[in-house]
Amino acid sequence: MTGPPARAWRPRPGRTRAQVEAEQDKAAGGAHRRAVRVETGETARGHVLLKASGGIVRAYLRWRSDGRSVVRALGPVDGETRMANLAEGWERARAAGLVGDEVRPPGSWASSPAARATMRANRGRDTLPERRLRALLHRRGLRYRVSVRPLPDFRRTADIVFPGARVAVFVDGCYWHGCPDHYQESATNSAFWRDKIATNARRDRETTRVLEEQGWTVVRCWEHEEPSVAAERVIHALDEANGRGKG
């Protein structure tokens, strides 16, 4: 059996990450059209994958949720080129309700699809406040894990984890986690956003409760917090945790 031509599915080798993202954006009709709603109520950026097997090219939608990769089959595609099949995959994902257009948070500085894509990425891992905090901790000789689950069977990912001391650090975004100093409720569609932020806050409290019940120390920092102040709070928590361990 003759397989499908490589041009119908195989990516060009040696592509940069930026080129991969640009290809996906083009096929989807824009970066803002790649939004996958995940369990937290937030959105992840989807990718359409193409695989050839048994003479057929099949499309799959992949995204990351809570530190793990999720894949959904979209079915066979029959375009002559890779771009045509990627575009068909995105159309199928949209028709199945798996993806939608990214919703701009009210009052957001993000006035363009590109800016909104940046903002969405900042809700995930490796945000600027996280990097600054990690740099200060690393400078103090501390070593840690990044974006992992403190408890393997509890689907919550902490931003910075010290497994030995059992200290989990979360750097919470002011908008998405309802910062008491900076969160401003929208004048439009306020009920929707109020419920969404309240849900995130409840999830945060549940995460803290479960981890503490399992013997973990939880440190929550706001993204607006001065990194040096946040670092001192983390170091203090580590000192206390290590002191308990020696006792």
XYZ file of N, CA and C in Angstrom:
741
model
N 0.844 -1.193 0.000
C 0.000 0.000 0.000
C 0.882 1.247 0.000
N 0.577 2.165 -0.910
C 1.326 3.405 -0.984
C 0.823 4.377 0.067
N 1.732 4.888 0.858
C 1.342 5.822 1.909
C 1.099 7.209 1.353
N 0.539 8.076 2.158
C 0.297 9.452 1.729
C 1.618 10.171 1.494
N 1.662 11.129 0.571
C 2.916 11.842 0.314
C 3.359 12.630 1.544
N 4.662 12.757 1.684
C 5.201 13.453 2.855
C 4.695 14.885 2.946
N 4.468 15.528 1.787
C 4.036 16.929 1.808
C 2.656 17.110 2.435
N 1.916 15.974 2.580
C 0.566 16.059 3.138
C 0.553 16.037 4.662
N 1.675 15.702 5.278
C 1.633 15.579 6.736
C 2.956 15.838 7.453
N 4.067 15.559 6.783
C 5.347 15.611 7.495
C 5.847 17.049 7.619
N 6.246 17.473 8.836
C 6.771 18.833 8.999
C 8.179 18.953 8.441
N 8.528 20.152 8.039
C 9.874 20.401 7.555
C 10.853 20.286 8.718
N 11.954 19.552 8.558
C 12.900 19.378 9.676
C 13.634 20.675 9.997
N 14.093 20.763 11.230
C 14.914 21.892 11.630
C 14.165 23.179 11.899
N 12.846 23.090 12.093
C 12.083 24.319 12.329
C 12.316 24.847 13.741
N 12.271 26.151 13.878
C 12.355 26.755 15.200
C 10.977 26.703 15.854
N 10.961 26.943 17.163
C 9.679 26.970 17.877
C 8.773 28.071 17.330
N 9.376 29.213 16.990
C 8.588 30.320 16.442
C 7.949 29.925 15.115
N 8.662 29.170 14.294
C 8.117 28.726 13.012
C 6.986 27.721 13.208
N 7.126 26.859 14.207
C 6.060 25.901 14.515
C 4.794 26.641 14.926
N 4.949 27.627 15.806
C 3.791 28.381 16.275
C 3.160 29.178 15.140
N 3.990 29.765 14.273
C 3.470 30.546 13.150
C 2.660 29.666 12.202
N 3.118 28.441 11.979
C 2.382 27.511 11.122
C 1.026 27.178 11.725
N 1.001 26.911 13.027
C -0.260 26.600 13.699
C -1.205 27.802 13.670
N -0.668 29.003 13.913
C -1.497 30.209 13.887
C -2.143 30.393 12.514
N -1.362 30.205 11.469
C -1.874 30.376 10.113
C -2.972 29.366 9.809
N -2.745 28.109 10.186
C -3.735 27.064 9.907
C -5.024 27.284 10.683
N -4.901 27.802 11.901
C -6.085 27.998 12.750
C -6.841 29.268 12.413
N -6.190 30.177 11.655
C -6.826 31.450 11.359
C -6.455 32.538 12.340
N -5.357 32.331 13.069
C -4.901 33.316 14.043
C -4.601 32.669 15.380
N -3.653 33.260 16.119
C -3.278 32.708 17.423
C -4.445 32.709 18.394
N -5.338 33.699 18.247
C -6.466 33.812 19.176
C -7.525 32.747 18.942
N -7.384 31.953 17.857
C -8.371 30.917 17.545
C -7.911 29.531 17.975
N -6.905 29.465 18.830
C -6.349 28.184 19.271
C -6.630 27.917 20.744
N -7.658 28.541 21.284
C -7.923 28.451 22.722
C -8.680 27.173 23.067
N -8.120 26.378 23.961
C -8.753 25.158 24.474
C -9.126 25.407 25.930
N -10.394 25.244 26.278
C -10.817 25.422 27.665
C -10.388 24.208 28.483
N -9.677 24.452 29.583
C -9.195 23.365 30.430
C -9.980 23.341 31.732
N -9.654 22.365 32.585
C -10.464 22.109 33.772
C -10.523 23.288 34.729
N -9.475 24.103 34.748
C -9.442 25.226 35.686
C -10.351 26.363 35.258
N -10.913 26.269 34.037
C -11.713 27.362 33.512
C -10.889 28.331 32.692
N -9.572 28.160 32.706
C -8.710 28.996 31.895
C -8.552 28.345 30.521
N -7.662 28.873 29.691
C -7.473 28.318 28.363
C -6.023 27.921 28.152
N -5.837 26.902 27.320
C -4.505 26.466 26.918
C -4.387 26.652 25.414
N -3.182 26.696 24.923
C -2.974 26.838 23.485
C -2.907 25.466 22.842
N -3.764 25.219 21.874
C -3.812 23.929 21.209
C -2.844 23.833 20.040
N -2.500 22.608 19.680
C -1.689 22.301 18.507
C -2.356 21.154 17.761
N -2.456 21.258 16.452
C -2.947 20.149 15.642
C -1.747 19.342 15.155
N -1.795 18.034 15.388
C -0.748 17.116 14.955
C -1.266 16.281 13.799
N -0.369 15.906 12.892
C -0.721 15.033 11.771
C 0.135 13.776 11.838
N -0.515 12.624 11.708
C 0.196 11.351 11.711
C -0.317 10.496 10.561
N 0.603 9.795 9.910
C 0.242 8.933 8.785
C 0.350 7.476 9.199
N -0.698 6.705 8.902
C -0.710 5.283 9.238
C -1.703 4.574 8.332
N -1.277 3.437 7.776
C -2.182 2.666 6.936
C -2.664 3.416 5.715
N -1.824 4.283 5.166
C -2.200 5.026 3.973
C -3.125 6.199 4.233
N -3.352 6.543 5.500
C -4.285 7.621 5.861
C -3.575 8.621 6.765
N -3.866 9.897 6.545
C -3.368 10.945 7.436
C -4.470 11.269 8.436
N -4.121 11.229 9.711
C -5.093 11.549 10.763
C -4.632 12.769 11.546
N -5.598 13.565 11.960
C -5.311 14.783 12.720
C -5.663 14.575 14.186
N -4.886 15.196 15.051
C -5.109 15.133 16.500
C -4.934 16.538 17.079
N -5.690 16.821 18.118
C -5.524 18.080 18.842
C -4.804 17.790 20.149
N -3.749 18.563 20.407
C -2.978 18.372 21.645
C -2.871 19.698 22.383
N -2.979 19.606 23.707
C -2.743 20.775 24.551
C -2.215 20.302 25.895
N -1.769 21.226 26.713
C -1.259 20.887 28.034
C -2.207 21.408 29.092
N -2.468 20.562 30.092
C -3.344 20.932 31.198
C -2.755 20.398 32.489
N -2.499 21.291 33.429
C -1.986 20.900 34.745
C -0.705 20.074 34.626
N 0.166 20.487 33.717
C 1.459 19.836 33.578
C 1.473 18.557 32.767
N 0.344 18.161 32.197
C 0.322 16.926 31.403
C -0.198 17.219 30.000
N 0.179 16.360 29.052
C -0.246 16.504 27.669
C -1.560 15.761 27.444
N -2.507 16.425 26.805
C -3.809 15.833 26.502
C -3.973 15.794 24.986
N -4.422 14.668 24.447
C -4.575 14.507 23.001
C -5.971 13.991 22.685
N -6.613 14.572 21.678
C -7.918 14.118 21.208
C -7.847 13.876 19.707
N -8.369 12.738 19.258
C -8.390 12.415 17.835
C -9.437 13.259 17.120
N -9.061 13.778 15.945
C -9.977 14.586 15.138
C -10.449 13.851 13.893
N -9.778 12.749 13.546
C -10.206 11.951 12.407
C -9.314 12.119 11.188
N -9.597 11.348 10.108
C -8.803 11.410 8.882
C -8.970 12.748 8.162
N -7.899 13.188 7.517
C -7.930 14.395 6.685
C -7.338 14.028 5.330
N -7.782 14.700 4.276
C -7.369 14.262 2.935
C -6.861 15.394 2.054
N -6.322 16.444 2.662
C -5.760 17.526 1.865
C -4.475 17.105 1.178
N -4.084 17.860 0.149
C -2.880 17.523 -0.595
C -1.615 18.044 0.076
N -1.770 19.025 0.949
C -0.598 19.606 1.602
C -0.755 19.561 3.121
N 0.357 19.708 3.804
C 0.332 19.724 5.265
C -0.513 20.889 5.773
N -0.365 22.068 5.165
C -1.127 23.224 5.625
C -2.627 22.995 5.458
N -3.020 22.395 4.346
C -4.443 22.124 4.131
C -4.974 21.165 5.186
N -4.193 20.171 5.544
C -4.643 19.201 6.543
C -4.639 19.787 7.955
N -3.673 20.652 8.240
C -3.698 21.337 9.531
C -4.949 22.202 9.646
N -5.256 22.926 8.570
C -6.439 23.791 8.584
C -7.711 22.968 8.761
N -7.775 21.811 8.090
C -8.951 20.952 8.257
C -9.031 20.427 9.686
N -7.882 20.100 10.264
C -7.879 19.651 11.653
C -8.427 20.711 12.589
N -8.019 21.966 12.389
C -8.531 23.053 13.227
C -10.031 23.241 13.036
N -10.493 23.113 11.792
C -11.936 23.233 11.542
C -12.704 22.135 12.270
N -12.167 20.934 12.274
C -12.835 19.828 12.970
C -12.832 20.045 14.484
N -11.713 20.529 14.996
C -11.641 20.797 16.433
C -12.657 21.855 16.833
N -12.822 22.866 15.986
C -13.792 23.922 16.277
C -15.216 23.384 16.185
N -15.477 22.578 15.163
C -16.820 22.012 15.000
C -17.185 21.094 16.161
N -16.181 20.432 16.731
C -16.421 19.524 17.859
C -16.511 20.264 19.189
N -16.308 21.575 19.161
C -16.379 22.353 20.394
C -15.142 22.244 21.263
N -14.044 21.745 20.692
C -12.816 21.580 21.470
C -12.022 22.878 21.580
N -12.163 23.752 20.594
C -11.442 25.024 20.610
C -12.406 26.157 20.299
N -11.997 27.335 20.661
C -12.788 28.525 20.376
C -11.881 29.729 20.333
N -12.463 30.891 20.116
C -11.684 32.120 20.121
C -11.370 32.514 21.556
N -10.187 33.019 21.747
C -9.782 33.437 23.080
C -10.591 34.643 23.518
N -11.074 34.607 24.756
C -11.851 35.711 25.314
C -10.905 36.692 25.972
N -11.035 37.943 25.604
C -10.206 38.975 26.218
C -10.764 39.338 27.582
N -9.976 39.206 28.645
C -10.453 39.590 29.966
C -10.796 41.066 29.999
N -11.883 41.446 30.674
C -12.261 42.847 30.740
C -11.181 43.668 31.431
N -10.929 44.852 30.872
C -9.926 45.719 31.465
C -8.512 45.302 31.145
N -8.348 44.300 30.256
C -7.012 43.812 29.949
C -6.247 44.819 29.112
N -4.918 44.812 29.281
C -4.071 45.639 28.432
C -3.925 45.031 27.055
N -4.357 43.785 26.901
C -4.120 43.064 25.647
C -5.133 43.489 24.603
N -4.711 44.326 23.660
C -5.631 44.865 22.673
C -5.515 44.186 21.325
N -4.642 43.199 21.194
C -4.471 42.501 19.928
C -4.375 41.014 20.188
N -4.657 40.180 19.162
C -4.516 38.729 19.351
C -3.127 38.329 19.812
N -2.080 38.992 19.294
C -0.716 38.643 19.702
C -0.490 38.950 21.172
N -0.986 40.096 21.619
C -0.823 40.450 23.031
C -1.610 39.515 23.915
N -2.803 39.112 23.455
C -3.609 38.188 24.255
C -2.929 36.831 24.347
N -2.251 36.421 23.278
C -1.518 35.152 23.325
C -0.408 35.226 24.361
N 0.274 36.366 24.427
C 1.313 36.548 25.439
C 0.728 36.493 26.831
N -0.421 37.158 27.030
C -1.051 37.174 28.343
C -1.462 35.772 28.755
N -2.000 35.001 27.802
C -2.407 33.641 28.127
C -1.203 32.811 28.552
N -0.103 32.960 27.830
C 1.096 32.207 28.188
C 1.568 32.576 29.583
N 1.414 33.832 29.967
C 1.837 34.265 31.293
C 0.977 33.693 32.390
N -0.212 33.155 32.054
C -1.033 32.540 33.083
C -0.539 31.137 33.382
N 0.315 30.618 32.519
C 0.779 29.259 32.720
C 2.064 29.247 33.519
N 3.091 28.662 32.942
C 4.339 28.531 33.670
C 5.351 29.539 33.156
N 6.398 29.744 33.949
C 7.551 30.531 33.543
C 7.222 31.994 33.285
N 6.381 32.578 34.118
C 6.084 33.995 33.986
C 7.270 34.814 34.484
N 7.275 36.099 34.151
C 8.377 36.957 34.580
C 8.512 37.010 36.105
N 7.415 37.175 36.874
C 7.569 37.145 38.337
C 8.162 35.834 38.846
N 7.788 34.708 38.220
C 8.356 33.420 38.622
C 9.857 33.383 38.357
N 10.252 33.840 37.173
C 11.674 33.794 36.817
C 12.508 34.670 37.749
N 11.978 35.828 38.090
C 12.718 36.711 39.000
C 12.863 36.078 40.381
N 11.787 35.463 40.851
C 11.855 34.807 42.158
C 12.825 33.634 42.122
N 12.746 32.826 41.075
C 13.654 31.680 40.966
C 15.109 32.132 40.925
N 15.380 33.219 40.211
C 16.756 33.707 40.102
C 17.300 34.098 41.470
N 16.480 34.757 42.277
C 16.923 35.152 43.616
C 17.168 33.934 44.499
N 16.285 32.947 44.409
C 16.451 31.737 45.215
C 17.694 30.967 44.782
N 17.894 30.891 43.474
C 19.070 30.186 42.954
C 20.349 30.885 43.400
N 20.313 32.212 43.417
C 21.472 32.990 43.844
C 21.824 32.719 45.310
N 20.822 32.330 46.075
C 21.050 32.009 47.492
C 21.495 30.563 47.681
N 21.726 29.874 46.575
C 22.216 28.509 46.655
C 21.127 27.463 46.781
N 19.873 27.860 46.585
C 18.761 26.922 46.723
C 18.483 26.234 45.395
N 18.106 24.969 45.468
C 17.760 24.207 44.280
C 16.336 23.686 44.436
N 15.636 23.600 43.343
C 14.199 23.337 43.392
C 13.750 22.717 42.074
N 12.511 22.313 42.044
C 11.885 21.840 40.811
C 10.852 22.865 40.366
N 10.606 22.911 39.072
C 9.731 23.936 38.498
C 8.513 23.291 37.846
N 7.333 23.836 38.169
C 6.073 23.411 37.543
C 5.863 21.904 37.637
N 5.839 21.395 38.853
C 5.568 19.975 39.081
C 4.490 19.839 40.147
N 3.933 18.647 40.233
C 2.935 18.368 41.262
C 3.630 18.001 42.573
N 3.346 18.695 43.655
C 3.903 18.276 44.945
C 3.433 16.881 45.338
N 2.161 16.580 45.059
C 1.599 15.255 45.322
C 1.261 14.619 43.979
N 1.891 13.521 43.617
C 1.678 12.935 42.293
C 0.219 12.646 41.964
N -0.567 12.255 42.954
C -1.955 11.878 42.699
C -2.935 13.035 42.870
N -2.422 14.215 43.184
C -3.283 15.392 43.356
C -2.973 16.347 42.213
N -3.954 16.554 41.354
C -3.692 17.265 40.110
C -3.636 18.780 40.320
N -2.581 19.187 41.008
C -2.280 20.600 41.181
C -0.782 20.784 40.955
N -0.417 21.768 40.170
C 0.979 22.025 39.858
C 1.438 23.294 40.553
N 2.514 23.193 41.319
C 3.093 24.366 41.971
C 4.167 24.960 41.070
N 4.402 26.259 41.218
C 5.382 26.932 40.369
C 6.812 26.581 40.766
N 7.081 26.502 42.058
C 8.409 26.157 42.566
C 8.219 25.146 43.696
N 8.942 24.041 43.635
C 8.758 22.978 44.627
C 10.107 22.564 45.208
N 10.141 22.479 46.534
C 11.298 21.955 47.260
C 10.869 20.619 47.867
N 11.081 19.505 47.156
C 10.556 18.210 47.618
C 11.085 17.786 48.979
N 12.385 17.985 49.230
C 12.949 17.543 50.499
C 12.344 18.252 51.694
N 12.201 19.561 51.591
C 11.624 20.350 52.685
C 10.103 20.335 52.656
N 9.525 19.823 51.570
C 8.069 19.792 51.385
C 7.492 21.209 51.457
N 8.067 22.067 50.637
C 7.586 23.448 50.511
C 7.168 23.674 49.058
N 5.940 24.140 48.865
C 5.404 24.416 47.533
C 5.108 25.905 47.415
N 5.599 26.505 46.339
C 5.451 27.949 46.135
C 4.569 28.198 44.912
N 3.593 29.079 45.078
C 2.713 29.481 43.988
C 2.859 30.986 43.775
N 3.081 31.392 42.532
C 3.124 32.815 42.187
C 1.829 33.117 41.438
N 0.898 33.744 42.120
C -0.452 33.933 41.589
C -0.580 35.247 40.826
N -1.166 35.163 39.633
C -1.444 36.359 38.855
C -2.554 37.182 39.498
N -2.393 38.495 39.479
C -3.336 39.361 40.191
C -4.744 39.287 39.615
N -4.870 39.240 38.301
C -6.221 39.203 37.726
C -6.873 37.846 37.944
N -6.192 36.786 37.533
C -6.830 35.470 37.489
C -7.065 34.869 38.864
N -6.358 35.363 39.868
C -6.529 34.805 41.213
C -7.180 35.787 42.180
N -7.648 36.923 41.664
C -8.441 37.836 42.484
C -7.656 38.574 43.545
N -6.542 39.182 43.161
C -5.729 39.940 44.114
C -6.570 41.029 44.787
N -6.577 41.097 46.122
C -7.391 42.101 46.818
C -6.922 43.524 46.561
N -5.676 43.698 46.133
C -5.148 45.040 45.889
C -5.339 45.512 44.447
N -5.338 44.571 43.495
C -5.311 44.987 42.097
C -6.458 44.469 41.237
N -7.196 43.498 41.709
C -8.288 42.989 40.881
C -9.429 43.994 40.843
N -9.877 44.325 39.634
C -11.000 45.226 39.444
C -12.066 44.508 38.638
N -13.258 44.456 39.186
C -14.347 43.760 38.519
C -14.774 44.512 37.270
N -15.075 43.760 36.234
C -15.490 44.365 34.982
C -16.888 44.961 35.092
N -17.090 46.051 34.353
C -18.422 46.654 34.309
C -19.324 45.921 33.332
N -18.735 45.116 32.449
C -19.514 44.347 31.484
C -19.349 42.860 31.773
N -20.440 42.116 31.628
C -20.427 40.672 31.869
C -19.839 40.364 33.243
N -20.167 41.200 34.209
C -19.531 41.108 35.524
C -19.831 39.798 36.239
N -21.058 39.273 36.063
C -21.416 38.034 36.757
C -20.531 36.881 36.300
N -20.277 36.811 34.997
C -19.440 35.742 34.449
C -18.039 35.802 35.050
N -17.427 36.990 35.013
C -16.057 37.111 35.486
C -15.974 36.968 36.995
N -16.987 37.449 37.706
C -16.994 37.303 39.161
C -16.988 35.826 39.538
N -17.811 35.032 38.832
C -17.882 33.597 39.117
C -16.579 32.904 38.747
N -15.991 33.304 37.627
C -14.748 32.675 37.177
C -13.610 32.909 38.169
N -13.452 34.147 38.611
C -12.384 34.463 39.551
C -12.643 33.805 40.901
N -13.920 33.772 41.319
C -14.266 33.116 42.588
C -13.942 31.628 42.529
N -14.190 31.005 41.374
C -13.862 29.585 41.204
C -12.361 29.356 41.330
N -11.583 30.227 40.711
C -10.126 30.109 40.822
C -9.666 30.253 42.272
N -10.278 31.203 42.990
C -9.895 31.422 44.392
C -10.242 30.210 45.252
N -11.403 29.604 44.991
C -11.780 28.387 45.737
C -10.802 27.264 45.452
N -10.406 27.143 44.211
C -9.441 26.107 43.835
C -8.110 26.345 44.550
N -7.698 27.602 44.637
C -6.454 27.922 45.346
C -6.545 27.510 46.811
N -7.672 27.834 47.444
C -7.829 27.482 48.866
C -7.834 25.972 49.060
N -8.492 25.269 48.140
C -8.517 23.805 48.234
C -7.109 23.238 48.079
N -6.359 23.779 47.127
C -4.989 23.312 46.913
C -4.151 23.485 48.171
N -4.237 24.670 48.774
C -3.481 24.934 50.000
C -3.898 23.975 51.109
N -5.184 23.786 51.261
C -5.690 22.913 52.333
C -5.181 21.488 52.166
N -5.315 20.935 50.964
C -4.913 19.542 50.736
C -3.413 19.370 50.955
N -2.619 20.290 50.441
C -1.170 20.168 50.615
C -0.776 20.262 52.087
N -1.391 21.200 52.806
C -1.057 21.331 54.228
C -1.488 20.101 55.018
N -2.617 19.507 54.642
C -3.050 18.284 55.320
C -2.068 17.141 55.096
N -1.333 17.202 53.986
C -0.345 16.163 53.683
C 1.060 16.542 54.160
N 1.139 17.574 55.000
C 2.418 17.919 55.600
C 3.278 18.891 54.824
N 2.693 19.539 53.816
C 3.447 20.506 53.032
C 3.264 21.913 53.591
N 4.271 22.746 53.389
C 4.164 24.179 53.651
C 3.887 24.873 52.323
N 2.857 25.695 52.289
C 2.475 26.389 51.061
C 2.788 27.875 51.202
N 3.516 28.403 50.231
C 3.814 29.836 50.183
C 3.152 30.403 48.932
N 2.259 31.361 49.122
C 1.591 32.001 47.986
C 2.079 33.443 47.857
N 2.566 33.767 46.665
C 3.061 35.112 46.378
C 2.209 35.719 45.266
N 1.971 37.004 45.346
C 1.279 37.706 44.263
C 2.293 38.188 43.239
N 1.871 38.255 41.979
C 2.801 38.680 40.934
C 3.286 40.118 41.139
N 2.499 40.946 41.873
C 2.923 42.327 42.100
C 3.943 42.445 43.230
N 4.132 41.361 43.973
C 5.000 41.404 45.154
C 6.460 41.592 44.748
N 7.165 42.408 45.487
C 8.585 42.607 45.222
C 9.300 41.258 45.315
N 10.043 40.847 44.261
C 10.672 39.521 44.265
C 11.546 39.260 45.484
N 12.268 40.279 45.955
C 13.141 40.070 47.116
C 12.333 39.768 48.369
N 11.161 40.396 48.488
C 10.293 40.132 49.639
C 9.739 38.713 49.555
N 9.297 38.330 48.357
C 8.779 36.975 48.164
C 9.861 35.943 48.454
N 11.083 36.222 48.001
C 12.188 35.285 48.227
C 12.449 35.097 49.717
N 12.394 36.175 50.485
C 12.612 36.063 51.926
C 11.515 35.234 52.582
N 10.287 35.363 52.107
C 9.201 34.550 52.670
C 9.430 33.077 52.377
N 9.892 32.785 51.170
C 10.167 31.388 50.813
C 11.305 30.843 51.668
N 12.366 31.625 51.813
C 13.514 31.178 52.611
C 13.107 30.953 54.062
N 12.273 31.835 54.592
C 11.785 31.663 55.967
C 10.994 30.363 56.098
N 10.142 30.080 55.106
C 9.363 28.835 55.135
C 10.277 27.622 55.072
N 11.336 27.703 54.264
C 12.286 26.593 54.171
C 13.023 26.393 55.494
N 13.429 27.498 56.123
C 14.124 27.386 57.409
C 13.235 26.709 58.446
N 11.967 27.109 58.481
C 11.044 26.510 59.448
C 10.803 25.045 59.134
N 10.622 24.733 57.848
C 10.372 23.341 57.460
C 11.577 22.465 57.777
N 12.766 22.959 57.489
C 13.972 22.181 57.787
C 14.177 22.041 59.286
N 13.792 23.067 60.049
C 13.886 22.990 61.505
C 12.969 21.934 62.074
N 11.764 21.837 61.512
C 10.833 20.792 61.959
C 11.394 19.424 61.647
N 12.040 19.325 60.460
C 12.581 18.025 60.076
C 13.681 17.569 61.005
N 14.489 18.518 61.494
C 15.575 18.158 62.420
C 15.042 17.832 63.805
N 13.880 18.445 64.113
C 13.316 18.157 65.432
C 12.700 16.807 65.457
